[in-house]
Every structure is written in C-alpha cells, then in structure tokens.
Amino acid sequence: MRLQTLLVMVVVAVGGLAAYDHFRPRAVAPSAVAEVAPAPRKIVVNANPVEDRSWIKPRDGQPAAAAASPYQCDGRTMCSQMRSCGEAQYFLQHCPGTKMDGDNDGVPCEQQWCG
C-alpha cells in the first residue's frame, strides 16, 4: 500500500510540474516587443485652458448662468486670426495676452474688422 501511495504522489507531482511549465509566463524578446508596440501619441496641451462648467446645475435660488458665448479663449491673439469684429471684441475683453488694440482705445482690429 505504501508503494501505491508513493506512485500516486509521483504522478500528481509530475502532473503539477507539467501544468506549471505549460501555464507559466514566457519571457518575450525585446525585439519582438518593439515590433508590436504602437507608436507614441502626440500630446497636445492648450496654453490657455478653459474650464467648462456648463454641466453643473445651479442650486435652488441661484440664477442660471448667462447664455454661453459662441467664442472661447483658444490662444489666438492677433487680428489676422479673428473672423469678425464681435469675435475680436470678445477676445480683447475676456482673453489674456491679446495684441489687437495697438492704440489702447478699447477698439480691437480697427484696420481689419472694427474700423
């Protein structure tokens, strides 16, 4: 009976070793990883991020926010980058670092749009 027990233990041990060898993770050659890896993605960072809070509901008793402007600060600073006088006025009033009011009279892009 001891021989049977010993044989069963040997068979179980060999089976366990075979299963371990079959299921253990294999090392991958670095060259194979380099071929499969996707190209790195470019990360675009906005220099003047605008935080959108339009999804936040006002509390009871608070007035709702004014209608959203069709414009947003997106880094444009020059008159040549504007499409209308209204857009230039918005950028001059709401966005930092604009270069659209050369004579500092509060009227932007006088030669191109608002003159």
PDB file of N, CA and C in Angstrom, residues 15-106:
ATOM      1  N   GLY A  15       2.416  15.654 -12.811  1.00  0.00           N
ATOM      2  CA  GLY A  15       1.314  16.404 -13.435  1.00  0.00           C
ATOM      3  C   GLY A  15       1.348  17.870 -13.047  1.00  0.00           C
ATOM      4  N   GLY A  16       1.624  18.147 -11.787  1.00  0.00           N
ATOM      5  CA  GLY A  16       1.719  19.539 -11.337  1.00  0.00           C
ATOM      6  C   GLY A  16       2.870  20.265 -11.999  1.00  0.00           C
ATOM      7  N   LEU A  17       4.010  19.602 -12.149  1.00  0.00           N
ATOM      8  CA  LEU A  17       5.164  20.203 -12.807  1.00  0.00           C
ATOM      9  C   LEU A  17       4.863  20.487 -14.278  1.00  0.00           C
ATOM     10  N   ALA A  18       4.188  19.542 -14.936  1.00  0.00           N
ATOM     11  CA  ALA A  18       3.823  19.741 -16.342  1.00  0.00           C
ATOM     12  C   ALA A  18       2.855  20.915 -16.485  1.00  0.00           C
ATOM     13  N   ALA A  19       1.887  21.014 -15.588  1.00  0.00           N
ATOM     14  CA  ALA A  19       0.929  22.123 -15.637  1.00  0.00           C
ATOM     15  C   ALA A  19       1.634  23.448 -15.374  1.00  0.00           C
ATOM     16  N   TYR A  20       2.541  23.473 -14.415  1.00  0.00           N
ATOM     17  CA  TYR A  20       3.284  24.700 -14.109  1.00  0.00           C
ATOM     18  C   TYR A  20       4.093  25.141 -15.320  1.00  0.00           C
ATOM     19  N   ASP A  21       4.773  24.200 -15.961  1.00  0.00           N
ATOM     20  CA  ASP A  21       5.591  24.520 -17.121  1.00  0.00           C
ATOM     21  C   ASP A  21       4.722  25.012 -18.280  1.00  0.00           C
ATOM     22  N   HIS A  22       3.538  24.435 -18.413  1.00  0.00           N
ATOM     23  CA  HIS A  22       2.644  24.816 -19.505  1.00  0.00           C
ATOM     24  C   HIS A  22       2.059  26.223 -19.313  1.00  0.00           C
ATOM     25  N   PHE A  23       1.681  26.576 -18.089  1.00  0.00           N
ATOM     26  CA  PHE A  23       0.968  27.823 -17.835  1.00  0.00           C
ATOM     27  C   PHE A  23       1.846  28.980 -17.350  1.00  0.00           C
ATOM     28  N   ARG A  24       3.127  28.769 -17.116  1.00  0.00           N
ATOM     29  CA  ARG A  24       3.951  29.866 -16.602  1.00  0.00           C
ATOM     30  C   ARG A  24       4.197  30.878 -17.714  1.00  0.00           C
ATOM     31  N   PRO A  25       4.305  32.160 -17.360  1.00  0.00           N
ATOM     32  CA  PRO A  25       4.523  33.194 -18.381  1.00  0.00           C
ATOM     33  C   PRO A  25       5.900  33.046 -19.020  1.00  0.00           C
ATOM     34  N   ARG A  26       5.947  33.284 -20.282  1.00  0.00           N
ATOM     35  CA  ARG A  26       7.202  33.180 -21.028  1.00  0.00           C
ATOM     36  C   ARG A  26       7.831  34.567 -21.156  1.00  0.00           C
ATOM     37  N   ALA A  27       9.145  34.630 -21.148  1.00  0.00           N
ATOM     38  CA  ALA A  27       9.861  35.889 -21.378  1.00  0.00           C
ATOM     39  C   ALA A  27       9.791  36.201 -22.865  1.00  0.00           C
ATOM     40  N   VAL A  28       9.559  37.484 -23.199  1.00  0.00           N
ATOM     41  CA  VAL A  28       9.448  37.903 -24.588  1.00  0.00           C
ATOM     42  C   VAL A  28      10.723  38.644 -24.962  1.00  0.00           C
ATOM     43  N   ALA A  29      11.251  38.349 -26.126  1.00  0.00           N
ATOM     44  CA  ALA A  29      12.464  39.019 -26.589  1.00  0.00           C
ATOM     45  C   ALA A  29      12.183  40.501 -26.791  1.00  0.00           C
ATOM     46  N   PRO A  30      13.116  41.394 -26.426  1.00  0.00           N
ATOM     47  CA  PRO A  30      12.889  42.841 -26.585  1.00  0.00           C
ATOM     48  C   PRO A  30      12.600  43.244 -28.021  1.00  0.00           C
ATOM     49  N   SER A  31      13.189  42.591 -29.012  1.00  0.00           N
ATOM     50  CA  SER A  31      12.939  42.958 -30.402  1.00  0.00           C
ATOM     51  C   SER A  31      11.497  42.664 -30.792  1.00  0.00           C
ATOM     52  N   ALA A  32      10.915  41.605 -30.257  1.00  0.00           N
ATOM     53  CA  ALA A  32       9.521  41.281 -30.563  1.00  0.00           C
ATOM     54  C   ALA A  32       8.589  42.308 -29.946  1.00  0.00           C
ATOM     55  N   VAL A  33       8.925  42.813 -28.772  1.00  0.00           N
ATOM     56  CA  VAL A  33       8.096  43.824 -28.118  1.00  0.00           C
ATOM     57  C   VAL A  33       8.145  45.125 -28.901  1.00  0.00           C
ATOM     58  N   ALA A  34       9.311  45.497 -29.398  1.00  0.00           N
ATOM     59  CA  ALA A  34       9.458  46.748 -30.135  1.00  0.00           C
ATOM     60  C   ALA A  34       8.647  46.726 -31.423  1.00  0.00           C
ATOM     61  N   GLU A  35       8.528  45.569 -32.062  1.00  0.00           N
ATOM     62  CA  GLU A  35       7.773  45.485 -33.302  1.00  0.00           C
ATOM     63  C   GLU A  35       6.276  45.610 -33.065  1.00  0.00           C
ATOM     64  N   VAL A  36       5.789  45.147 -31.944  1.00  0.00           N
ATOM     65  CA  VAL A  36       4.362  45.123 -31.668  1.00  0.00           C
ATOM     66  C   VAL A  36       3.891  46.416 -31.020  1.00  0.00           C
ATOM     67  N   ALA A  37       4.760  47.109 -30.307  1.00  0.00           N
ATOM     68  CA  ALA A  37       4.364  48.298 -29.555  1.00  0.00           C
ATOM     69  C   ALA A  37       3.868  49.385 -30.505  1.00  0.00           C
ATOM     70  N   PRO A  38       2.735  50.046 -30.180  1.00  0.00           N
ATOM     71  CA  PRO A  38       2.227  51.116 -31.035  1.00  0.00           C
ATOM     72  C   PRO A  38       3.109  52.357 -30.936  1.00  0.00           C
ATOM     73  N   ALA A  39       3.026  53.180 -31.950  1.00  0.00           N
ATOM     74  CA  ALA A  39       3.797  54.422 -31.952  1.00  0.00           C
ATOM     75  C   ALA A  39       3.284  55.337 -30.849  1.00  0.00           C
ATOM     76  N   PRO A  40       4.152  56.109 -30.224  1.00  0.00           N
ATOM     77  CA  PRO A  40       3.695  57.008 -29.161  1.00  0.00           C
ATOM     78  C   PRO A  40       2.775  58.086 -29.729  1.00  0.00           C
ATOM     79  N   ARG A  41       1.791  58.480 -28.945  1.00  0.00           N
ATOM     80  CA  ARG A  41       0.845  59.506 -29.377  1.00  0.00           C
ATOM     81  C   ARG A  41       1.360  60.881 -28.991  1.00  0.00           C
ATOM     82  N   LYS A  42       1.056  61.859 -29.826  1.00  0.00           N
ATOM     83  CA  LYS A  42       1.426  63.227 -29.500  1.00  0.00           C
ATOM     84  C   LYS A  42       0.414  63.782 -28.515  1.00  0.00           C
ATOM     85  N   ILE A  43       0.897  64.484 -27.524  1.00  0.00           N
ATOM     86  CA  ILE A  43       0.023  65.095 -26.531  1.00  0.00           C
ATOM     87  C   ILE A  43      -0.065  66.581 -26.841  1.00  0.00           C
ATOM     88  N   VAL A  44      -1.277  67.068 -27.047  1.00  0.00           N
ATOM     89  CA  VAL A  44      -1.494  68.473 -27.336  1.00  0.00           C
ATOM     90  C   VAL A  44      -2.024  69.133 -26.075  1.00  0.00           C
ATOM     91  N   VAL A  45      -1.339  70.177 -25.644  1.00  0.00           N
ATOM     92  CA  VAL A  45      -1.729  70.887 -24.432  1.00  0.00           C
ATOM     93  C   VAL A  45      -2.135  72.296 -24.821  1.00  0.00           C
ATOM     94  N   ASN A  46      -3.324  72.701 -24.425  1.00  0.00           N
ATOM     95  CA  ASN A  46      -3.801  74.048 -24.694  1.00  0.00           C
ATOM     96  C   ASN A  46      -3.133  75.008 -23.724  1.00  0.00           C
ATOM     97  N   ALA A  47      -2.527  76.071 -24.258  1.00  0.00           N
ATOM     98  CA  ALA A  47      -1.818  77.030 -23.415  1.00  0.00           C
ATOM     99  C   ALA A  47      -2.778  77.804 -22.514  1.00  0.00           C
ATOM    100  N   ASN A  48      -3.999  78.005 -22.964  1.00  0.00           N
ATOM    101  CA  ASN A  48      -4.997  78.743 -22.187  1.00  0.00           C
ATOM    102  C   ASN A  48      -6.231  77.866 -22.006  1.00  0.00           C
ATOM    103  N   PRO A  49      -6.189  76.898 -21.107  1.00  0.00           N
ATOM    104  CA  PRO A  49      -7.346  76.014 -20.957  1.00  0.00           C
ATOM    105  C   PRO A  49      -8.559  76.756 -20.402  1.00  0.00           C
ATOM    106  N   VAL A  50      -9.705  76.399 -20.912  1.00  0.00           N
ATOM    107  CA  VAL A  50     -10.956  76.984 -20.449  1.00  0.00           C
ATOM    108  C   VAL A  50     -11.747  75.868 -19.785  1.00  0.00           C
ATOM    109  N   GLU A  51     -12.096  76.073 -18.541  1.00  0.00           N
ATOM    110  CA  GLU A  51     -12.817  75.045 -17.804  1.00  0.00           C
ATOM    111  C   GLU A  51     -14.306  75.161 -18.113  1.00  0.00           C
ATOM    112  N   ASP A  52     -14.888  74.094 -18.646  1.00  0.00           N
ATOM    113  CA  ASP A  52     -16.303  74.087 -18.995  1.00  0.00           C
ATOM    114  C   ASP A  52     -17.112  73.638 -17.784  1.00  0.00           C
ATOM    115  N   ARG A  53     -17.930  74.532 -17.273  1.00  0.00           N
ATOM    116  CA  ARG A  53     -18.771  74.200 -16.125  1.00  0.00           C
ATOM    117  C   ARG A  53     -20.257  74.241 -16.488  1.00  0.00           C
ATOM    118  N   SER A  54     -20.557  74.152 -17.767  1.00  0.00           N
ATOM    119  CA  SER A  54     -21.945  74.248 -18.196  1.00  0.00           C
ATOM    120  C   SER A  54     -22.779  73.056 -17.724  1.00  0.00           C
ATOM    121  N   TRP A  55     -22.158  71.954 -17.373  1.00  0.00           N
ATOM    122  CA  TRP A  55     -22.883  70.762 -16.943  1.00  0.00           C
ATOM    123  C   TRP A  55     -23.345  70.863 -15.496  1.00  0.00           C
ATOM    124  N   ILE A  56     -22.840  71.837 -14.724  1.00  0.00           N
ATOM    125  CA  ILE A  56     -23.199  71.975 -13.312  1.00  0.00           C
ATOM    126  C   ILE A  56     -24.549  72.682 -13.211  1.00  0.00           C
ATOM    127  N   LYS A  57     -25.483  72.078 -12.500  1.00  0.00           N
ATOM    128  CA  LYS A  57     -26.796  72.682 -12.317  1.00  0.00           C
ATOM    129  C   LYS A  57     -26.725  73.702 -11.183  1.00  0.00           C
ATOM    130  N   PRO A  58     -27.379  74.870 -11.343  1.00  0.00           N
ATOM    131  CA  PRO A  58     -27.377  75.850 -10.252  1.00  0.00           C
ATOM    132  C   PRO A  58     -28.236  75.364  -9.087  1.00  0.00           C
ATOM    133  N   ARG A  59     -27.871  75.784  -7.889  1.00  0.00           N
ATOM    134  CA  ARG A  59     -28.668  75.446  -6.706  1.00  0.00           C
ATOM    135  C   ARG A  59     -29.982  76.212  -6.748  1.00  0.00           C
ATOM    136  N   ASP A  60     -30.951  75.743  -5.970  1.00  0.00           N
ATOM    137  CA  ASP A  60     -32.227  76.444  -5.899  1.00  0.00           C
ATOM    138  C   ASP A  60     -31.991  77.863  -5.393  1.00  0.00           C
ATOM    139  N   GLY A  61     -32.591  78.827  -6.058  1.00  0.00           N
ATOM    140  CA  GLY A  61     -32.456  80.217  -5.643  1.00  0.00           C
ATOM    141  C   GLY A  61     -31.316  80.939  -6.334  1.00  0.00           C
ATOM    142  N   GLN A  62     -30.430  80.209  -7.022  1.00  0.00           N
ATOM    143  CA  GLN A  62     -29.337  80.849  -7.743  1.00  0.00           C
ATOM    144  C   GLN A  62     -29.769  81.072  -9.187  1.00  0.00           C
ATOM    145  N   PRO A  63     -29.428  82.218  -9.745  1.00  0.00           N
ATOM    146  CA  PRO A  63     -29.777  82.441 -11.150  1.00  0.00           C
ATOM    147  C   PRO A  63     -28.930  81.540 -12.047  1.00  0.00           C
ATOM    148  N   ALA A  64     -29.506  81.112 -13.136  1.00  0.00           N
ATOM    149  CA  ALA A  64     -28.765  80.288 -14.091  1.00  0.00           C
ATOM    150  C   ALA A  64     -27.714  81.152 -14.774  1.00  0.00           C
ATOM    151  N   ALA A  65     -26.660  80.545 -15.237  1.00  0.00           N
ATOM    152  CA  ALA A  65     -25.586  81.276 -15.910  1.00  0.00           C
ATOM    153  C   ALA A  65     -26.115  81.865 -17.209  1.00  0.00           C
ATOM    154  N   ALA A  66     -25.507  82.956 -17.622  1.00  0.00           N
ATOM    155  CA  ALA A  66     -25.893  83.594 -18.873  1.00  0.00           C
ATOM    156  C   ALA A  66     -25.617  82.636 -20.026  1.00  0.00           C
ATOM    157  N   ALA A  67     -26.263  82.888 -21.143  1.00  0.00           N
ATOM    158  CA  ALA A  67     -26.084  82.025 -22.303  1.00  0.00           C
ATOM    159  C   ALA A  67     -24.605  81.966 -22.671  1.00  0.00           C
ATOM    160  N   ALA A  68     -24.159  80.808 -23.041  1.00  0.00           N
ATOM    161  CA  ALA A  68     -22.747  80.616 -23.371  1.00  0.00           C
ATOM    162  C   ALA A  68     -22.387  81.415 -24.617  1.00  0.00           C
ATOM    163  N   SER A  69     -21.206  81.988 -24.605  1.00  0.00           N
ATOM    164  CA  SER A  69     -20.727  82.762 -25.735  1.00  0.00           C
ATOM    165  C   SER A  69     -20.327  81.817 -26.860  1.00  0.00           C
ATOM    166  N   PRO A  70     -20.505  82.244 -28.102  1.00  0.00           N
ATOM    167  CA  PRO A  70     -20.061  81.396 -29.208  1.00  0.00           C
ATOM    168  C   PRO A  70     -18.539  81.379 -29.340  1.00  0.00           C
ATOM    169  N   TYR A  71     -17.842  82.206 -28.565  1.00  0.00           N
ATOM    170  CA  TYR A  71     -16.388  82.287 -28.625  1.00  0.00           C
ATOM    171  C   TYR A  71     -15.779  81.715 -27.357  1.00  0.00           C
ATOM    172  N   GLN A  72     -14.533  81.314 -27.449  1.00  0.00           N
ATOM    173  CA  GLN A  72     -13.787  80.881 -26.267  1.00  0.00           C
ATOM    174  C   GLN A  72     -12.313  81.198 -26.479  1.00  0.00           C
ATOM    175  N   CYS A  73     -11.617  81.478 -25.394  1.00  0.00           N
ATOM    176  CA  CYS A  73     -10.189  81.779 -25.460  1.00  0.00           C
ATOM    177  C   CYS A  73      -9.453  80.510 -25.870  1.00  0.00           C
ATOM    178  N   ASP A  74      -8.830  80.547 -27.028  1.00  0.00           N
ATOM    179  CA  ASP A  74      -8.142  79.354 -27.519  1.00  0.00           C
ATOM    180  C   ASP A  74      -6.705  79.631 -27.924  1.00  0.00           C
ATOM    181  N   GLY A  75      -6.153  80.742 -27.462  1.00  0.00           N
ATOM    182  CA  GLY A  75      -4.750  81.026 -27.734  1.00  0.00           C
ATOM    183  C   GLY A  75      -4.526  82.015 -28.862  1.00  0.00           C
ATOM    184  N   ARG A  76      -5.565  82.372 -29.604  1.00  0.00           N
ATOM    185  CA  ARG A  76      -5.388  83.350 -30.678  1.00  0.00           C
ATOM    186  C   ARG A  76      -5.218  84.735 -30.062  1.00  0.00           C
ATOM    187  N   THR A  77      -4.310  85.526 -30.616  1.00  0.00           N
ATOM    188  CA  THR A  77      -4.027  86.845 -30.043  1.00  0.00           C
ATOM    189  C   THR A  77      -3.998  87.952 -31.086  1.00  0.00           C
ATOM    190  N   MET A  78      -3.942  87.643 -32.366  1.00  0.00           N
ATOM    191  CA  MET A  78      -3.759  88.643 -33.415  1.00  0.00           C
ATOM    192  C   MET A  78      -5.043  88.851 -34.230  1.00  0.00           C
ATOM    193  N   CYS A  79      -5.168  90.040 -34.809  1.00  0.00           N
ATOM    194  CA  CYS A  79      -6.337  90.362 -35.631  1.00  0.00           C
ATOM    195  C   CYS A  79      -6.452  89.436 -36.844  1.00  0.00           C
ATOM    196  N   SER A  80      -5.333  89.027 -37.395  1.00  0.00           N
ATOM    197  CA  SER A  80      -5.359  88.151 -38.569  1.00  0.00           C
ATOM    198  C   SER A  80      -5.956  86.784 -38.247  1.00  0.00           C
ATOM    199  N   GLN A  81      -6.074  86.462 -36.971  1.00  0.00           N
ATOM    200  CA  GLN A  81      -6.638  85.179 -36.564  1.00  0.00           C
ATOM    201  C   GLN A  81      -8.135  85.274 -36.261  1.00  0.00           C
ATOM    202  N   MET A  82      -8.696  86.474 -36.279  1.00  0.00           N
ATOM    203  CA  MET A  82     -10.111  86.682 -35.966  1.00  0.00           C
ATOM    204  C   MET A  82     -10.952  86.566 -37.233  1.00  0.00           C
ATOM    205  N   ARG A  83     -12.270  86.322 -37.053  1.00  0.00           N
ATOM    206  CA  ARG A  83     -13.181  86.204 -38.188  1.00  0.00           C
ATOM    207  C   ARG A  83     -14.259  87.285 -38.200  1.00  0.00           C
ATOM    208  N   SER A  84     -14.338  88.073 -37.116  1.00  0.00           N
ATOM    209  CA  SER A  84     -15.342  89.136 -37.074  1.00  0.00           C
ATOM    210  C   SER A  84     -14.957  90.155 -36.011  1.00  0.00           C
ATOM    211  N   CYS A  85     -15.620  91.297 -36.040  1.00  0.00           N
ATOM    212  CA  CYS A  85     -15.390  92.332 -35.031  1.00  0.00           C
ATOM    213  C   CYS A  85     -15.871  91.843 -33.667  1.00  0.00           C
ATOM    214  N   GLY A  86     -17.006  91.156 -33.636  1.00  0.00           N
ATOM    215  CA  GLY A  86     -17.528  90.639 -32.368  1.00  0.00           C
ATOM    216  C   GLY A  86     -16.566  89.659 -31.719  1.00  0.00           C
ATOM    217  N   GLU A  87     -15.971  88.804 -32.538  1.00  0.00           N
ATOM    218  CA  GLU A  87     -15.002  87.854 -32.005  1.00  0.00           C
ATOM    219  C   GLU A  87     -13.778  88.585 -31.462  1.00  0.00           C
ATOM    220  N   ALA A  88     -13.304  89.593 -32.172  1.00  0.00           N
ATOM    221  CA  ALA A  88     -12.144  90.368 -31.715  1.00  0.00           C
ATOM    222  C   ALA A  88     -12.462  91.089 -30.405  1.00  0.00           C
ATOM    223  N   GLN A  89     -13.674  91.644 -30.292  1.00  0.00           N
ATOM    224  CA  GLN A  89     -14.058  92.323 -29.046  1.00  0.00           C
ATOM    225  C   GLN A  89     -14.117  91.335 -27.884  1.00  0.00           C
ATOM    226  N   TYR A  90     -14.659  90.153 -28.118  1.00  0.00           N
ATOM    227  CA  TYR A  90     -14.712  89.137 -27.062  1.00  0.00           C
ATOM    228  C   TYR A  90     -13.302  88.786 -26.598  1.00  0.00           C
ATOM    229  N   PHE A  91     -12.407  88.534 -27.542  1.00  0.00           N
ATOM    230  CA  PHE A  91     -11.037  88.160 -27.182  1.00  0.00           C
ATOM    231  C   PHE A  91     -10.351  89.289 -26.417  1.00  0.00           C
ATOM    232  N   LEU A  92     -10.557  90.523 -26.828  1.00  0.00           N
ATOM    233  CA  LEU A  92      -9.919  91.654 -26.141  1.00  0.00           C
ATOM    234  C   LEU A  92     -10.420  91.767 -24.703  1.00  0.00           C
ATOM    235  N   GLN A  93     -11.708  91.524 -24.472  1.00  0.00           N
ATOM    236  CA  GLN A  93     -12.294  91.692 -23.139  1.00  0.00           C
ATOM    237  C   GLN A  93     -12.079  90.481 -22.229  1.00  0.00           C
ATOM    238  N   HIS A  94     -12.001  89.276 -22.783  1.00  0.00           N
ATOM    239  CA  HIS A  94     -12.002  88.074 -21.950  1.00  0.00           C
ATOM    240  C   HIS A  94     -10.719  87.250 -21.959  1.00  0.00           C
ATOM    241  N   CYS A  95      -9.844  87.457 -22.915  1.00  0.00           N
ATOM    242  CA  CYS A  95      -8.681  86.577 -23.054  1.00  0.00           C
ATOM    243  C   CYS A  95      -7.387  87.343 -22.784  1.00  0.00           C
ATOM    244  N   PRO A  96      -6.493  86.780 -21.994  1.00  0.00           N
ATOM    245  CA  PRO A  96      -5.239  87.469 -21.677  1.00  0.00           C
ATOM    246  C   PRO A  96      -4.248  87.410 -22.834  1.00  0.00           C
ATOM    247  N   GLY A  97      -3.407  88.418 -22.921  1.00  0.00           N
ATOM    248  CA  GLY A  97      -2.296  88.417 -23.870  1.00  0.00           C
ATOM    249  C   GLY A  97      -2.661  88.742 -25.301  1.00  0.00           C
ATOM    250  N   THR A  98      -3.800  89.384 -25.542  1.00  0.00           N
ATOM    251  CA  THR A  98      -4.160  89.717 -26.921  1.00  0.00           C
ATOM    252  C   THR A  98      -3.349  90.920 -27.388  1.00  0.00           C
ATOM    253  N   LYS A  99      -3.117  90.984 -28.701  1.00  0.00           N
ATOM    254  CA  LYS A  99      -2.350  92.077 -29.309  1.00  0.00           C
ATOM    255  C   LYS A  99      -3.195  92.681 -30.424  1.00  0.00           C
ATOM    256  N   MET A 100      -4.421  93.125 -30.076  1.00  0.00           N
ATOM    257  CA  MET A 100      -5.349  93.582 -31.102  1.00  0.00           C
ATOM    258  C   MET A 100      -5.750  95.042 -30.949  1.00  0.00           C
ATOM    259  N   ASP A 101      -5.257  95.714 -29.935  1.00  0.00           N
ATOM    260  CA  ASP A 101      -5.624  97.111 -29.702  1.00  0.00           C
ATOM    261  C   ASP A 101      -4.341  97.932 -29.600  1.00  0.00           C
ATOM    262  N   GLY A 102      -3.793  98.259 -30.761  1.00  0.00           N
ATOM    263  CA  GLY A 102      -2.494  98.931 -30.807  1.00  0.00           C
ATOM    264  C   GLY A 102      -2.471 100.287 -30.134  1.00  0.00           C
ATOM    265  N   ASP A 103      -3.580 101.057 -30.216  1.00  0.00           N
ATOM    266  CA  ASP A 103      -3.587 102.398 -29.612  1.00  0.00           C
ATOM    267  C   ASP A 103      -4.287 102.427 -28.258  1.00  0.00           C
ATOM    268  N   ASN A 104      -4.620 101.277 -27.717  1.00  0.00           N
ATOM    269  CA  ASN A 104      -5.230 101.149 -26.379  1.00  0.00           C
ATOM    270  C   ASN A 104      -6.488 101.999 -26.188  1.00  0.00           C
ATOM    271  N   ASP A 105      -7.324 102.067 -27.231  1.00  0.00           N
ATOM    272  CA  ASP A 105      -8.572 102.829 -27.103  1.00  0.00           C
ATOM    273  C   ASP A 105      -9.772 101.921 -26.830  1.00  0.00           C
ATOM    274  N   GLY A 106      -9.535 100.612 -26.681  1.00  0.00           N
ATOM    275  CA  GLY A 106     -10.617  99.681 -26.382  1.00  0.00           C
ATOM    276  C   GLY A 106     -11.303  99.116 -27.607  1.00  0.00           C
TER     277      GLY A 106
END
